[in-house]
mmCIF file of C-alpha atoms and ligand atoms in Angstrom:
data_model
loop_
_atom_site.group_PDB
_atom_site.id
_atom_site.type_symbol
_atom_site.label_atom_id
_atom_site.label_comp_id
_atom_site.label_asym_id
_atom_site.label_seq_id
_atom_site.Cartn_x
_atom_site.Cartn_y
_atom_site.Cartn_z
ATOM 1 C CA UNK A 1 -37.121 221.078 102.051
ATOM 2 C CA UNK A 2 -35.223 221.516 105.328
ATOM 3 C CA UNK A 3 -33.743 217.999 105.206
ATOM 4 C CA UNK A 4 -32.602 218.483 101.608
ATOM 5 C CA UNK A 5 -29.126 219.880 100.838
ATOM 6 C CA UNK A 6 -29.037 222.205 97.886
ATOM 7 C CA UNK A 7 -25.856 221.751 95.876
ATOM 8 C CA UNK A 8 -25.090 224.208 93.077
ATOM 9 C CA UNK A 9 -22.691 223.026 90.369
ATOM 10 C CA UNK A 10 -21.419 225.399 87.687
ATOM 11 C CA UNK A 11 -20.241 224.142 84.298
ATOM 12 C CA UNK A 12 -22.502 221.185 84.956
ATOM 13 C CA UNK A 13 -22.645 220.015 81.330
ATOM 14 C CA UNK A 14 -18.846 219.900 81.062
ATOM 15 C CA UNK A 15 -16.665 216.846 81.380
ATOM 16 C CA UNK A 16 -16.059 217.131 85.136
ATOM 17 C CA UNK A 17 -19.770 217.770 85.638
ATOM 18 C CA UNK A 18 -20.638 214.551 83.866
ATOM 19 C CA UNK A 19 -18.565 212.525 86.346
ATOM 20 C CA UNK A 20 -19.391 214.680 89.363
ATOM 21 C CA UNK A 21 -23.176 214.825 89.309
ATOM 22 C CA UNK A 22 -23.811 211.077 89.805
ATOM 23 C CA UNK A 23 -21.327 211.018 92.684
ATOM 24 C CA UNK A 24 -23.226 213.814 94.451
ATOM 25 C CA UNK A 25 -26.634 212.329 93.621
ATOM 26 C CA UNK A 26 -25.466 209.036 95.131
ATOM 27 C CA UNK A 27 -24.710 210.608 98.513
ATOM 28 C CA UNK A 28 -20.961 211.077 97.951
ATOM 29 C CA UNK A 29 -20.821 214.337 99.904
ATOM 30 C CA UNK A 30 -23.571 214.293 102.515
ATOM 31 C CA UNK A 31 -23.853 210.536 103.007
ATOM 32 C CA UNK A 32 -26.570 207.966 102.432
ATOM 33 C CA UNK A 33 -29.264 209.601 104.571
ATOM 34 C CA UNK A 34 -29.384 213.107 103.129
ATOM 35 C CA UNK A 35 -31.405 214.062 100.062
ATOM 36 C CA UNK A 36 -29.877 216.488 97.593
ATOM 37 C CA UNK A 37 -31.237 218.973 95.114
ATOM 38 C CA UNK A 38 -28.874 219.731 92.234
ATOM 39 C CA UNK A 39 -28.900 223.341 91.009
ATOM 40 C CA UNK A 40 -26.996 223.339 87.736
ATOM 41 C CA UNK A 41 -25.543 226.370 85.992
ATOM 42 C CA UNK A 42 -24.367 226.583 82.402
ATOM 43 C CA UNK A 43 -23.828 229.312 79.839
ATOM 44 C CA UNK A 44 -26.877 229.899 77.638
ATOM 45 C CA UNK A 45 -25.632 228.098 74.466
ATOM 46 C CA UNK A 46 -25.051 224.933 76.502
ATOM 47 C CA UNK A 47 -28.495 224.788 78.154
ATOM 48 C CA UNK A 48 -29.734 222.211 75.667
ATOM 49 C CA UNK A 49 -26.873 219.856 76.514
ATOM 50 C CA UNK A 50 -27.525 220.535 80.204
ATOM 51 C CA UNK A 51 -31.116 219.497 79.688
ATOM 52 C CA UNK A 52 -29.801 216.197 78.323
ATOM 53 C CA UNK A 53 -27.788 215.750 81.525
ATOM 54 C CA UNK A 54 -30.940 216.435 83.533
ATOM 55 C CA UNK A 55 -32.786 213.734 81.557
ATOM 56 C CA UNK A 56 -29.999 211.273 82.326
ATOM 57 C CA UNK A 57 -30.031 212.157 86.027
ATOM 58 C CA UNK A 58 -33.784 211.520 86.110
ATOM 59 C CA UNK A 59 -33.246 208.242 84.278
ATOM 60 C CA UNK A 60 -30.863 207.091 87.027
ATOM 61 C CA UNK A 61 -33.717 207.294 89.575
ATOM 62 C CA UNK A 62 -31.215 208.033 92.356
ATOM 63 C CA UNK A 63 -33.007 207.465 95.672
ATOM 64 C CA UNK A 64 -31.387 210.559 97.234
ATOM 65 C CA UNK A 65 -31.937 212.952 94.335
ATOM 66 C CA UNK A 66 -34.790 215.257 95.267
ATOM 67 C CA UNK A 67 -34.769 217.564 92.250
ATOM 68 C CA UNK A 68 -32.729 219.112 89.459
ATOM 69 C CA UNK A 69 -32.755 222.799 88.496
ATOM 70 C CA UNK A 70 -31.097 223.814 85.205
ATOM 71 C CA UNK A 71 -30.409 227.470 84.538
ATOM 72 C CA UNK A 72 -28.132 230.064 82.954
ATOM 73 C CA UNK A 73 -28.814 232.527 85.791
ATOM 74 C CA UNK A 74 -26.256 232.338 88.655
ATOM 75 C CA UNK A 75 -28.782 233.737 91.138
ATOM 76 C CA UNK A 76 -31.174 230.875 90.363
ATOM 77 C CA UNK A 77 -28.384 228.301 90.587
ATOM 78 C CA UNK A 78 -27.088 229.636 93.904
ATOM 79 C CA UNK A 79 -30.540 230.253 95.446
ATOM 80 C CA UNK A 80 -30.453 229.079 99.083
ATOM 81 C CA UNK A 81 -27.495 226.824 98.216
ATOM 82 C CA UNK A 82 -25.772 224.972 101.048
ATOM 83 C CA UNK A 83 -22.782 224.151 98.855
ATOM 84 C CA UNK A 84 -21.561 225.698 95.606
ATOM 85 C CA UNK A 85 -19.072 223.772 93.474
ATOM 86 C CA UNK A 86 -17.577 226.263 91.022
ATOM 87 C CA UNK A 87 -16.339 224.125 88.145
ATOM 88 C CA UNK A 88 -17.534 226.109 85.115
ATOM 89 C CA UNK A 89 -14.588 227.651 83.272
ATOM 90 C CA UNK A 90 -12.224 226.833 80.410
ATOM 91 C CA UNK A 91 -9.728 223.999 80.878
ATOM 92 C CA UNK A 92 -6.179 224.401 79.569
ATOM 93 C CA UNK A 93 -4.967 222.610 76.483
ATOM 94 C CA UNK A 94 -1.566 221.158 75.562
ATOM 95 C CA UNK A 95 1.336 223.588 76.009
ATOM 96 C CA UNK A 96 -0.527 225.867 78.430
ATOM 97 C CA UNK A 97 -0.020 226.475 82.149
ATOM 98 C CA UNK A 98 -3.091 226.887 84.340
ATOM 99 C CA UNK A 99 -2.360 230.556 84.994
ATOM 100 C CA UNK A 100 -2.694 231.207 81.230
ATOM 101 C CA UNK A 101 -6.442 230.739 81.883
ATOM 102 C CA UNK A 102 -6.630 233.662 84.290
ATOM 103 C CA UNK A 103 -7.440 236.205 81.612
ATOM 104 C CA UNK A 104 -10.530 234.301 80.404
ATOM 105 C CA UNK A 105 -11.644 232.538 83.572
ATOM 106 C CA UNK A 106 -10.931 235.128 86.280
ATOM 107 C CA UNK A 107 -13.828 237.372 85.352
ATOM 108 C CA UNK A 108 -16.362 234.517 85.645
ATOM 109 C CA UNK A 109 -15.726 234.490 89.388
ATOM 110 C CA UNK A 110 -16.623 238.162 89.881
ATOM 111 C CA UNK A 111 -20.266 237.644 88.912
ATOM 112 C CA UNK A 112 -20.463 234.286 90.630
ATOM 113 C CA UNK A 113 -19.057 235.698 93.886
ATOM 114 C CA UNK A 114 -21.626 238.483 93.769
ATOM 115 C CA UNK A 115 -24.465 236.074 93.001
ATOM 116 C CA UNK A 116 -23.431 233.812 95.893
ATOM 117 C CA UNK A 117 -23.524 236.792 98.256
ATOM 118 C CA UNK A 118 -26.973 237.721 96.982
ATOM 119 C CA UNK A 119 -28.667 234.355 96.694
ATOM 120 C CA UNK A 120 -26.940 231.524 98.555
ATOM 121 C CA UNK A 121 -28.058 230.087 101.876
ATOM 122 C CA UNK A 122 -26.832 231.635 105.139
ATOM 123 C CA UNK A 123 -24.448 228.741 105.877
ATOM 124 C CA UNK A 124 -23.087 228.299 102.340
ATOM 125 C CA UNK A 125 -19.719 226.697 101.592
ATOM 126 C CA UNK A 126 -17.980 227.321 98.259
ATOM 127 C CA UNK A 127 -15.431 225.027 96.606
ATOM 128 C CA UNK A 128 -13.563 226.370 93.569
ATOM 129 C CA UNK A 129 -12.359 223.812 91.031
ATOM 130 C CA UNK A 130 -12.123 225.909 87.835
ATOM 131 C CA UNK A 131 -8.528 226.884 87.069
ATOM 132 C CA UNK A 132 -6.435 228.576 88.150
ATOM 133 C CA UNK A 133 -8.500 227.593 91.162
ATOM 134 C CA UNK A 134 -6.590 229.362 93.952
ATOM 135 C CA UNK A 135 -6.768 232.782 92.377
ATOM 136 C CA UNK A 136 -10.287 232.264 91.001
ATOM 137 C CA UNK A 137 -11.291 231.440 94.580
ATOM 138 C CA UNK A 138 -9.715 234.694 95.770
ATOM 139 C CA UNK A 139 -11.720 236.602 93.136
ATOM 140 C CA UNK A 140 -15.010 234.936 94.117
ATOM 141 C CA UNK A 141 -14.334 235.488 97.838
ATOM 142 C CA UNK A 142 -13.493 239.160 97.431
ATOM 143 C CA UNK A 143 -16.623 239.780 95.358
ATOM 144 C CA UNK A 144 -18.954 237.925 97.731
ATOM 145 C CA UNK A 145 -19.423 240.850 100.091
ATOM 146 C CA UNK A 146 -20.775 239.753 103.463
ATOM 147 C CA UNK A 147 -19.882 236.078 103.051
ATOM 148 C CA UNK A 148 -17.028 235.183 105.449
ATOM 149 C CA UNK A 149 -13.728 234.352 103.699
ATOM 150 C CA UNK A 150 -13.535 231.022 105.560
ATOM 151 C CA UNK A 151 -16.508 229.752 103.560
ATOM 152 C CA UNK A 152 -14.359 229.671 100.395
ATOM 153 C CA UNK A 153 -11.881 226.912 99.596
ATOM 154 C CA UNK A 154 -10.099 225.830 96.415
ATOM 155 C CA UNK A 155 -9.098 222.353 95.392
ATOM 156 C CA UNK A 156 -5.693 220.705 95.832
ATOM 157 C CA UNK A 157 -7.322 217.458 96.925
ATOM 158 C CA UNK A 158 -6.568 215.983 93.515
ATOM 159 C CA UNK A 159 -2.879 216.690 94.108
ATOM 160 C CA UNK A 160 -3.077 215.122 97.560
ATOM 161 C CA UNK A 161 -4.743 212.011 96.124
ATOM 162 C CA UNK A 162 -2.103 211.857 93.390
ATOM 163 C CA UNK A 163 0.697 212.173 95.949
ATOM 164 C CA UNK A 164 -0.808 209.420 98.099
ATOM 165 C CA UNK A 165 -1.034 207.110 95.098
ATOM 166 C CA UNK A 166 2.570 207.740 94.024
ATOM 167 C CA UNK A 167 3.897 207.127 97.543
ATOM 168 C CA UNK A 168 1.853 203.946 97.909
ATOM 169 C CA UNK A 169 2.977 202.571 94.549
ATOM 170 C CA UNK A 170 6.625 203.242 95.413
ATOM 171 C CA UNK A 171 6.357 201.723 98.910
ATOM 172 C CA UNK A 172 4.354 198.682 97.773
ATOM 173 C CA UNK A 173 1.459 199.760 99.989
ATOM 174 C CA UNK A 174 -2.163 200.662 99.378
ATOM 175 C CA UNK A 175 -3.029 204.344 98.946
ATOM 176 C CA UNK A 176 -5.539 204.145 101.769
ATOM 177 C CA UNK A 177 -2.583 203.459 104.101
ATOM 178 C CA UNK A 178 -1.010 206.827 103.227
ATOM 179 C CA UNK A 179 -1.881 209.716 105.551
ATOM 180 C CA UNK A 180 -0.921 213.321 105.957
ATOM 181 C CA UNK A 181 0.691 214.291 102.668
ATOM 182 C CA UNK A 182 0.629 218.073 102.546
ATOM 183 C CA UNK A 183 0.126 220.172 99.430
ATOM 184 C CA UNK A 184 1.544 223.633 100.040
ATOM 185 C CA UNK A 185 0.754 226.579 97.795
ATOM 186 C CA UNK A 186 -0.771 226.690 94.347
ATOM 187 C CA UNK A 187 -2.616 224.072 92.276
ATOM 188 C CA UNK A 188 0.045 224.477 89.600
ATOM 189 C CA UNK A 189 3.400 222.998 88.741
ATOM 190 C CA UNK A 190 5.016 225.019 91.544
ATOM 191 C CA UNK A 191 2.953 223.241 94.220
ATOM 192 C CA UNK A 192 4.955 221.530 96.920
ATOM 193 C CA UNK A 193 3.768 218.019 97.788
ATOM 194 C CA UNK A 194 5.439 217.567 101.186
ATOM 195 C CA UNK A 195 5.988 214.004 102.403
ATOM 196 C CA UNK A 196 7.898 214.927 105.569
ATOM 197 C CA UNK A 197 4.855 214.471 107.852
ATOM 198 C CA UNK A 198 3.282 211.663 105.833
ATOM 199 C CA UNK A 199 2.935 208.119 107.079
ATOM 200 C CA UNK A 200 2.475 204.867 105.204
ATOM 201 C CA UNK A 201 0.903 202.148 107.306
ATOM 202 C CA UNK A 202 1.862 204.149 110.399
ATOM 203 C CA UNK A 203 5.562 204.404 109.416
ATOM 204 C CA UNK A 204 7.237 207.665 108.320
ATOM 205 C CA UNK A 205 6.848 207.888 104.532
ATOM 206 C CA UNK A 206 10.566 208.631 104.025
ATOM 207 C CA UNK A 207 11.407 205.445 105.913
ATOM 208 C CA UNK A 208 8.816 203.346 104.077
ATOM 209 C CA UNK A 209 9.973 204.626 100.688
ATOM 210 C CA UNK A 210 13.681 204.631 101.628
ATOM 211 C CA UNK A 211 14.743 206.678 98.601
ATOM 212 C CA UNK A 212 15.290 210.391 99.333
ATOM 213 C CA UNK A 213 16.501 211.117 95.809
ATOM 214 C CA UNK A 214 13.222 209.771 94.418
ATOM 215 C CA UNK A 215 11.186 211.812 96.908
ATOM 216 C CA UNK A 216 13.026 215.047 96.129
ATOM 217 C CA UNK A 217 13.051 214.469 92.358
ATOM 218 C CA UNK A 218 10.688 212.147 90.446
ATOM 219 C CA UNK A 219 7.997 212.087 93.155
ATOM 220 C CA UNK A 220 7.717 215.871 93.289
ATOM 221 C CA UNK A 221 7.818 216.270 89.525
ATOM 222 C CA UNK A 222 5.253 213.542 88.863
ATOM 223 C CA UNK A 223 2.705 215.118 91.196
ATOM 224 C CA UNK A 224 3.442 218.661 90.007
ATOM 225 C CA UNK A 225 3.101 217.692 86.332
ATOM 226 C CA UNK A 226 0.369 215.052 86.576
ATOM 227 C CA UNK A 227 -2.320 217.326 85.112
ATOM 228 C CA UNK A 228 -0.117 217.986 82.076
ATOM 229 C CA UNK A 229 0.639 214.270 81.665
ATOM 230 C CA UNK A 230 -3.085 213.514 81.602
ATOM 231 C CA UNK A 231 -3.747 216.219 79.024
ATOM 232 C CA UNK A 232 -0.965 214.798 76.849
ATOM 233 C CA UNK A 233 -2.358 211.261 77.177
ATOM 234 C CA UNK A 234 -6.090 211.967 76.905
ATOM 235 C CA UNK A 235 -6.082 215.125 74.819
ATOM 236 C CA UNK A 236 -8.342 216.555 77.555
ATOM 237 C CA UNK A 237 -7.753 217.469 81.163
ATOM 238 C CA UNK A 238 -8.539 215.169 84.061
ATOM 239 C CA UNK A 239 -12.238 214.753 84.744
ATOM 240 C CA UNK A 240 -12.981 211.467 86.498
ATOM 241 C CA UNK A 241 -10.237 212.013 89.108
ATOM 242 C CA UNK A 242 -11.080 215.712 89.383
ATOM 243 C CA UNK A 243 -14.734 214.898 90.073
ATOM 244 C CA UNK A 244 -13.762 212.353 92.725
ATOM 245 C CA UNK A 245 -11.391 214.869 94.325
ATOM 246 C CA UNK A 246 -14.120 217.533 94.381
ATOM 247 C CA UNK A 247 -16.414 215.120 96.187
ATOM 248 C CA UNK A 248 -13.611 214.094 98.576
ATOM 249 C CA UNK A 249 -12.870 217.771 99.282
ATOM 250 C CA UNK A 250 -16.498 218.700 99.934
ATOM 251 C CA UNK A 251 -17.150 215.570 101.995
ATOM 252 C CA UNK A 252 -14.097 216.407 104.136
ATOM 253 C CA UNK A 253 -15.767 219.643 105.172
ATOM 254 C CA UNK A 254 -18.751 217.714 106.531
ATOM 255 C CA UNK A 255 -16.780 214.938 108.241
ATOM 256 C CA UNK A 256 -14.191 215.183 111.014
ATOM 257 C CA UNK A 257 -10.483 215.122 110.090
ATOM 258 C CA UNK A 258 -7.770 215.328 112.730
ATOM 259 C CA UNK A 259 -4.157 216.445 112.371
ATOM 260 C CA UNK A 260 -3.092 212.793 112.028
ATOM 261 C CA UNK A 261 -5.035 212.587 108.741
ATOM 262 C CA UNK A 262 -5.140 216.183 107.554
ATOM 263 C CA UNK A 263 -6.895 217.213 104.357
ATOM 264 C CA UNK A 264 -5.443 219.381 101.616
ATOM 265 C CA UNK A 265 -7.504 222.557 101.305
ATOM 266 C CA UNK A 266 -6.613 225.885 99.746
ATOM 267 C CA UNK A 267 -7.805 228.563 102.140
ATOM 268 C CA UNK A 268 -7.377 232.281 102.749
ATOM 269 C CA UNK A 269 -3.940 232.687 104.254
ATOM 270 C CA UNK A 270 -3.544 234.064 107.770
ATOM 271 C CA UNK A 271 0.253 234.100 107.430
ATOM 272 C CA UNK A 272 0.744 230.656 109.010
ATOM 273 C CA UNK A 273 4.110 229.056 108.247
ATOM 274 C CA UNK A 274 5.336 232.286 106.645
ATOM 275 C CA UNK A 275 2.773 232.138 103.827
ATOM 276 C CA UNK A 276 2.022 235.644 102.547
ATOM 277 C CA UNK A 277 -1.320 236.877 103.882
ATOM 278 C CA UNK A 278 -4.219 237.520 101.536
ATOM 279 C CA UNK A 279 -3.706 234.724 99.036
ATOM 280 C CA UNK A 280 -5.602 231.443 98.735
ATOM 281 C CA UNK A 281 -2.962 228.830 99.367
ATOM 282 C CA UNK A 282 -2.801 225.100 100.056
ATOM 283 C CA UNK A 283 -2.415 224.084 103.700
ATOM 284 C CA UNK A 284 -2.857 220.944 105.787
ATOM 285 C CA UNK A 285 -6.218 221.350 107.520
ATOM 286 C CA UNK A 286 -8.395 219.713 110.119
ATOM 287 C CA UNK A 287 -12.180 219.834 109.797
ATOM 288 C CA UNK A 288 -14.972 219.745 112.372
ATOM 289 C CA UNK A 289 -17.665 218.016 110.331
ATOM 290 C CA UNK A 290 -19.804 221.164 110.274
ATOM 291 C CA UNK A 291 -18.222 222.820 107.255
ATOM 292 C CA UNK A 292 -15.375 224.470 109.179
ATOM 293 C CA UNK A 293 -11.614 223.979 108.832
ATOM 294 C CA UNK A 294 -8.477 225.011 110.698
ATOM 295 C CA UNK A 295 -4.886 225.080 109.483
ATOM 296 C CA UNK A 296 -2.852 222.426 111.330
ATOM 297 C CA UNK A 297 -0.454 224.412 113.535
ATOM 298 C CA UNK A 298 3.135 223.809 114.580
ATOM 299 C CA UNK A 299 4.519 221.501 111.880
ATOM 300 C CA UNK A 300 8.260 221.671 111.346
ATOM 301 C CA UNK A 301 9.485 222.771 107.910
ATOM 302 C CA UNK A 302 13.099 222.024 107.003
ATOM 303 C CA UNK A 303 15.171 224.162 104.616
ATOM 304 C CA UNK A 304 14.150 222.070 101.585
ATOM 305 C CA UNK A 305 10.464 222.547 102.447
ATOM 306 C CA UNK A 306 10.878 226.273 103.094
ATOM 307 C CA UNK A 307 12.564 226.782 99.733
ATOM 308 C CA UNK A 308 9.929 224.828 97.809
ATOM 309 C CA UNK A 309 7.068 226.577 99.608
ATOM 310 C CA UNK A 310 8.557 230.023 98.941
ATOM 311 C CA UNK A 311 8.467 229.358 95.165
ATOM 312 C CA UNK A 312 4.784 228.471 95.070
ATOM 313 C CA UNK A 313 3.771 231.312 97.434
ATOM 314 C CA UNK A 314 5.585 233.777 95.155
ATOM 315 C CA UNK A 315 3.594 232.482 92.181
ATOM 316 C CA UNK A 316 0.345 233.066 94.073
ATOM 317 C CA UNK A 317 1.401 236.647 94.833
ATOM 318 C CA UNK A 318 2.151 237.138 91.126
ATOM 319 C CA UNK A 319 -1.269 235.757 90.171
ATOM 320 C CA UNK A 320 -2.936 238.066 92.701
ATOM 321 C CA UNK A 321 -1.117 240.999 91.133
ATOM 322 C CA UNK A 322 -2.405 239.948 87.684
ATOM 323 C CA UNK A 323 -6.035 240.095 88.907
ATOM 324 C CA UNK A 324 -5.812 243.019 91.309
ATOM 325 C CA UNK A 325 -8.523 244.865 89.348
ATOM 326 C CA UNK A 326 -10.951 241.946 89.756
ATOM 327 C CA UNK A 327 -10.823 241.745 93.537
ATOM 328 C CA UNK A 328 -13.953 243.762 94.275
HETATM 329 P P1 NAD B 401 -15.225 221.574 80.215
HETATM 330 O O1 NAD B 401 -14.859 222.554 79.166
HETATM 331 O O2 NAD B 401 -15.499 220.164 79.831
HETATM 332 O O3 NAD B 401 -16.495 222.088 80.997
HETATM 333 C C1 NAD B 401 -16.560 223.401 81.506
HETATM 334 C C2 NAD B 401 -18.007 223.815 81.432
HETATM 335 O O4 NAD B 401 -18.108 225.095 82.050
HETATM 336 C C3 NAD B 401 -18.519 223.968 79.996
HETATM 337 O O5 NAD B 401 -19.680 223.171 79.823
HETATM 338 C C4 NAD B 401 -18.810 225.454 79.857
HETATM 339 O O6 NAD B 401 -19.955 225.725 79.059
HETATM 340 C C5 NAD B 401 -19.060 225.825 81.326
HETATM 341 N N1 NAD B 401 -18.894 227.247 81.614
HETATM 342 C C6 NAD B 401 -18.004 228.114 81.085
HETATM 343 N N2 NAD B 401 -18.206 229.350 81.579
HETATM 344 C C7 NAD B 401 -19.206 229.243 82.472
HETATM 345 C C8 NAD B 401 -19.882 230.169 83.299
HETATM 346 N N3 NAD B 401 -19.552 231.466 83.310
HETATM 347 N N4 NAD B 401 -20.897 229.720 84.084
HETATM 348 C C9 NAD B 401 -21.257 228.436 84.065
HETATM 349 N N5 NAD B 401 -20.671 227.494 83.275
HETATM 350 C C10 NAD B 401 -19.647 227.909 82.494
HETATM 351 O O7 NAD B 401 -14.082 221.650 81.342
HETATM 352 P P2 NAD B 401 -13.809 220.616 82.515
HETATM 353 O O8 NAD B 401 -12.861 219.590 82.035
HETATM 354 O O9 NAD B 401 -15.086 220.203 83.131
HETATM 355 O O10 NAD B 401 -12.968 221.550 83.522
HETATM 356 C C11 NAD B 401 -13.564 222.644 84.172
HETATM 357 C C12 NAD B 401 -12.513 223.436 84.930
HETATM 358 O O11 NAD B 401 -11.966 222.648 86.000
HETATM 359 C C13 NAD B 401 -11.314 223.865 84.086
HETATM 360 O O12 NAD B 401 -10.939 225.191 84.428
HETATM 361 C C14 NAD B 401 -10.228 222.881 84.502
HETATM 362 O O13 NAD B 401 -8.948 223.368 84.268
HETATM 363 C C15 NAD B 401 -10.539 222.774 85.981
HETATM 364 N N6 NAD B 401 -9.950 221.615 86.674
HETATM 365 C C16 NAD B 401 -9.474 221.827 87.945
HETATM 366 C C17 NAD B 401 -8.935 220.778 88.654
HETATM 367 C C18 NAD B 401 -8.366 220.983 90.032
HETATM 368 O O14 NAD B 401 -7.747 220.036 90.568
HETATM 369 N N7 NAD B 401 -8.538 222.111 90.687
HETATM 370 C C19 NAD B 401 -8.886 219.501 88.088
HETATM 371 C C20 NAD B 401 -9.383 219.319 86.799
HETATM 372 C C21 NAD B 401 -9.911 220.392 86.089
HETATM 373 C C1 LMR B 402 -5.385 218.788 86.814
HETATM 374 O O1 LMR B 402 -4.576 218.955 87.728
HETATM 375 O O2 LMR B 402 -5.532 217.678 86.255
HETATM 376 C C2 LMR B 402 -6.247 219.933 86.385
HETATM 377 O O3 LMR B 402 -5.924 221.115 87.073
HETATM 378 C C3 LMR B 402 -6.282 220.124 84.919
HETATM 379 C C4 LMR B 402 -5.009 220.705 84.382
HETATM 380 O O4 LMR B 402 -5.072 221.712 83.678
HETATM 381 O O5 LMR B 402 -3.935 220.148 84.648
#
């Protein structure tokens, strides 16, 4: 089994799970030469549906898929896991903000953090997708005694992908030409998608777009409210794009990213850029290809950026206060 990566996915029978599992089984995270074992967690009443997902995975005959474990026991799901994707939790519905989910979802991450500490592999990495993902990540991290905080990240990659797409569409470019958009703060409508260091085809994004009013207004709002727009259109929250972003995020940890093409990760704050310490906040990060990240140092932030960042950091402090009894 040593050449097989064990990937635990929680909420695996949910809508993100249904898009995510084939991407992982097809080598989307560890590449075309690494076999994967999927270790799938669901709540007990959903095990039958999960078994249906297992049947479908078998029926795909993915060359890289080594095995599928289905369980309602977190310790079985996380056993020796190299990577845990924590998706399982309620999504919001129309008229809700993501932080309204904290009451119901926050407590899930206490038990899962503990189970990761007890059962996961010695080099585990944990990616939190379930909302509100920053603060859920903080809960899991604080309850996973003995697992270093750096192993935990939460997902703003979807916001970064959304920001890249909006910039490309406006500039008449392709989204793959857009680099270095930063997502500061919370995966919520206070997030700050910062274009000031972004490039489009090697040119400063502000120059390529040539419309500051659009950048400061409609661009920001579209990215901040994109999740809500999808819920209004689909009646359900994003799943296909969320699954792709989760794979992009996890793959970024195992590939090298330099400061010229930084990745959006929410990580435990060390106070960089004036971010309050002890929250899980979005930063521009480099990665070393071995599962490790660093916050990109030394980027300039103008007054506009400082003001926007302060709003989203404050929200993360408020969320932390709301869950202070869950932090282990
Ligand atoms: P869903 O309701 O379709 O699926 C969630 C699944 O989780 C369900 O099958 C449910 O049974 C399962 N579940 C609930 N509690 C669990 C537990 N304790 N252990 C294991 N499984 C559990 O929801 P979805 O659309 O797949 O979304 C899942 C989460 O991801 C939501 O919180 C959603 O808001 C969030 N999300 C985050 C992002 C992001 O960018 N960070 C993007 C999209 C969705
Ligand atoms: C998203 O950004 O699409 C997700 O976080 C789902 C949501 O609640 O908006």
